[in-house]
């Protein structure tokens, strides 16, 4: 009998186990499957908490809906009836201590028509006039390897970029836009510039495509995202799941592997999947020849603070689902989601639930990362008062620090992964890396990665 051990019970490890178990059944394989998770609970960065009438997600809060991997998994797990979708609405940018709606007909804050540009309350008349140079100036120097920040600024002007585009784009791509290439961010923009002579015109010509994407809904479940984790655990009842025990080491022995657990027990395996964060994989493998590549992988940090109030969410100052903060303002948060509006299932009595995000990129982050929970809540309450003009004591508080837990895919990320996997295939075949540290941070990317990992293992150790 062959044995596979999966280390890490987040969505990647669970998906890997699910698809391994499925293949085992379909092909009647003589295969033993073991999952080892350090926490007492499964899910990793997907974990729902319930308090009073509120549902709060300490990590991820939504899954992209239009994707085959998630549609298929939800069907297999018979979770269709529990699905809920987000409410769409106006998003705002908080700048100069005021909320400004991101104009309709924009893609990442970039106007897709002159009307959209003119309707902006974020940009002055001079800034709008400057942006019109996009219609006149030809592209003579920029290529896909140029910085996306300089490209946007050259054609659309500094003000539009700083006030309307950077706040939106930096929420999507962490890092300085001047250090990211057009190729790794929005490659179609330079194609449009070259083909239509203007970024705005190019987006206008291709509007239908972007409208379809804007209507693309997000999914959660009536009782929160942990529903997906709990159901995966349930269907894995035929496999072994060890919770509350960390893996310490994986060693090669006579063509197989010995997995050493923190409780002193060992498991012998033919294949091992490392679906824990990359720094954990590095510690478990203890292999000097891999250290340089592992050290090239980077993480950033984030603090998430939920505040639930005993007031109706109609007291919010505007329609909509939340705001992103531009550099030009007094608050310390990077973004604030009006959760009870965006996800109505999270607040049974439509009482106000907001979620504040504080990211490494924020100038305030350095002073906040070592604050106590009480101090962090104080900062969040001041931000709420300043931005939403709401005061009052929250009845529910949930603070989560994700210190060095958010994978940051910089320019050399792909190279580092390629080098790591090539070395590992050579020195320890059938020990594989999986998950958000390597192959995409979104939940659907993790599910897809788990499925591919399961298929590759079966091909490699059985067929
Ligand atoms: C605040 C936040 C918001 C997010 N929002 C979204 C969103 O809305 N939509 C979206 O698609 N994605 C979102 N993401 C990203 C997404 O949640 C993650 O990329 C994804 O859940 C990662 O899954 P994973 O299984 O690869 O890793 P993880 O969830 O990190 O799982 C790794 C597991 O390994 C375990 N482990 C660690 N060490 C050991 C050890 N020594 N032995 C055994 N087990 C170990 C951990 O306890 C953990 O359970 C968000 C992430 C965060 C943090």
XYZ file of C-alpha atoms in Angstrom, residues 124-346:
223
model
C -9.589 68.825 -10.252
C -10.431 70.416 -13.615
C -6.710 70.854 -14.249
C -6.150 67.150 -13.499
C -8.952 66.172 -15.918
C -7.473 68.401 -18.626
C -4.054 66.840 -18.093
C -5.538 63.339 -18.461
C -6.819 64.271 -21.935
C -3.261 64.198 -23.248
C -3.843 60.439 -23.430
C -5.938 61.135 -26.557
C -3.088 63.000 -28.287
C 0.263 61.579 -27.163
C 1.516 58.550 -29.111
C 3.415 55.760 -27.364
C 7.001 55.943 -28.551
C 8.999 54.569 -25.636
C 6.989 52.287 -23.347
C 7.115 48.492 -23.632
C 5.532 45.757 -21.481
C 8.678 45.744 -19.357
C 8.262 49.446 -18.445
C 6.945 50.423 -15.030
C 3.147 50.569 -14.942
C 3.291 53.635 -12.651
C 5.358 55.731 -15.111
C 3.266 54.530 -18.060
C -0.034 55.600 -16.457
C 1.371 58.883 -15.236
C 2.914 59.791 -18.602
C -0.382 59.485 -20.466
C -3.046 60.146 -17.817
C -1.254 62.694 -15.656
C -0.053 62.689 -12.055
C -3.272 63.834 -10.387
C -5.643 61.237 -11.848
C -3.098 58.497 -11.165
C -2.396 59.550 -7.577
C -5.941 60.339 -6.525
C -8.071 57.796 -8.366
C -5.941 54.975 -9.764
C -3.196 54.282 -7.178
C -5.619 53.783 -4.222
C -7.550 51.138 -6.172
C -4.596 49.423 -7.843
C -2.446 49.254 -4.722
C -5.250 47.344 -3.010
C -4.924 44.717 -5.742
C -1.155 44.642 -6.310
C 0.841 45.157 -3.144
C 3.892 47.274 -3.749
C 4.951 50.454 -5.439
C 3.435 50.741 -8.935
C 6.695 52.250 -10.132
C 8.439 48.963 -9.319
C 5.898 46.728 -11.074
C 5.983 46.154 -14.815
C 3.055 46.587 -17.209
C 3.508 42.897 -18.119
C 2.822 41.638 -14.559
C -0.103 43.989 -13.872
C -2.289 45.303 -16.714
C -0.602 44.215 -19.983
C -3.693 44.961 -22.076
C -3.379 48.708 -21.345
C -0.295 49.104 -23.538
C -1.938 46.990 -26.264
C -4.910 49.403 -26.182
C -2.621 52.435 -26.246
C -0.825 51.082 -29.299
C -3.973 49.911 -31.103
C -6.438 52.725 -30.333
C -3.951 55.544 -29.670
C -5.432 56.068 -26.175
C -5.815 54.059 -22.969
C -9.262 55.574 -22.307
C -10.477 54.865 -25.857
C -9.121 51.319 -25.701
C -11.030 50.637 -22.497
C -14.166 52.195 -24.029
C -13.921 49.947 -27.103
C -13.604 46.907 -24.842
C -16.188 48.023 -22.264
C -18.402 44.940 -22.590
C -15.571 42.704 -21.402
C -14.976 44.831 -18.285
C -18.671 45.176 -17.465
C -18.960 41.383 -17.434
C -16.022 41.224 -15.015
C -17.512 43.948 -12.769
C -20.731 41.960 -12.435
C -18.749 38.891 -11.520
C -20.076 38.045 -8.102
C -18.334 36.710 -5.051
C -19.506 33.766 -2.997
C -19.698 32.996 0.683
C -22.028 30.696 2.646
C -25.016 31.391 4.891
C -22.940 30.392 7.947
C -19.649 31.766 6.679
C -16.711 30.414 4.675
C -15.880 27.752 7.295
C -18.853 25.843 5.853
C -16.555 24.819 3.000
C -13.834 23.687 5.432
C -16.261 21.763 7.674
C -17.779 19.916 4.699
C -14.346 18.985 3.347
C -13.462 17.603 6.789
C -16.718 15.635 6.807
C -16.142 14.014 3.409
C -12.570 13.125 4.392
C -13.889 10.760 7.082
C -12.316 7.787 5.261
C -8.850 9.353 5.561
C -6.800 10.084 8.701
C -6.802 13.660 9.959
C -4.386 14.576 12.755
C -5.131 17.993 14.308
C -3.223 19.978 16.927
C 0.143 18.427 16.034
C 2.814 20.291 14.068
C 5.131 18.519 11.631
C 8.769 19.042 12.588
C 10.815 17.366 9.887
C 10.695 15.306 6.688
C 13.660 12.993 6.037
C 14.496 10.696 3.165
C 15.004 7.027 4.068
C 15.426 4.076 1.684
C 13.465 5.725 -1.140
C 10.592 6.682 1.192
C 10.120 9.600 3.616
C 9.862 9.802 7.393
C 7.556 12.551 8.649
C 8.451 13.505 12.219
C 5.665 15.069 14.311
C 5.987 17.378 17.335
C 4.501 14.680 19.605
C 7.437 12.403 18.722
C 5.444 10.111 16.442
C 6.649 9.335 12.927
C 4.789 8.446 9.734
C 6.416 6.698 6.781
C 5.237 7.968 3.394
C 5.789 7.520 -0.339
C 4.846 11.108 -1.060
C 4.631 14.256 1.076
C 2.748 17.457 0.208
C 3.980 20.575 2.002
C 0.854 22.775 2.019
C 2.005 24.942 4.938
C 3.488 28.471 4.516
C 6.907 28.574 2.823
C 8.918 29.413 5.962
C 7.406 26.300 7.624
C 8.278 24.151 4.586
C 11.832 25.500 4.756
C 12.140 24.564 8.465
C 10.645 21.117 7.875
C 12.999 20.297 4.987
C 16.172 21.628 6.666
C 18.044 21.501 3.367
C 20.768 24.110 2.863
C 20.699 23.870 -0.927
C 17.080 25.157 -0.854
C 17.629 28.049 1.570
C 18.651 30.709 -0.976
C 15.491 30.107 -3.003
C 13.199 29.921 0.045
C 14.770 33.169 1.306
C 13.744 34.875 -1.950
C 10.043 34.311 -1.151
C 8.539 37.285 0.667
C 5.517 37.936 2.872
C 3.820 41.112 4.004
C 1.495 41.702 6.956
C -2.065 42.802 7.603
C -4.208 43.556 10.647
C -7.958 42.964 10.328
C -10.299 44.578 12.862
C -14.048 43.916 12.949
C -16.278 46.203 14.969
C -19.934 45.285 15.448
C -22.256 47.990 16.778
C -25.659 48.007 18.374
C -26.964 50.456 15.760
C -28.671 49.967 12.381
C -26.318 50.040 9.394
C -28.578 52.666 7.797
C -26.594 55.093 9.964
C -23.678 54.839 7.542
C -23.188 58.215 5.820
C -23.716 56.915 2.280
C -25.049 54.074 0.124
C -22.394 51.563 -0.850
C -20.079 48.880 0.441
C -16.982 50.615 1.804
C -13.973 52.748 1.049
C -10.297 52.621 0.135
C -8.004 55.246 1.632
C -5.753 57.438 -0.483
C -2.456 58.645 0.990
C -3.918 62.075 1.423
C -5.920 61.591 4.610
C -5.780 61.486 8.394
C -7.055 57.950 9.016
C -4.580 55.106 9.566
C -6.521 52.280 7.877
C -5.984 51.289 4.216
C -9.576 50.250 3.648
C -12.876 49.793 5.428
C -15.547 47.328 4.319
C -19.137 47.967 5.370
C -19.545 44.259 5.927
C -23.192 44.239 7.035
C -24.054 45.972 3.708
C -21.721 44.005 1.435
C -22.594 40.635 3.009
C -26.084 40.830 4.481
C -25.813 37.308 5.961
C -23.131 38.576 8.382
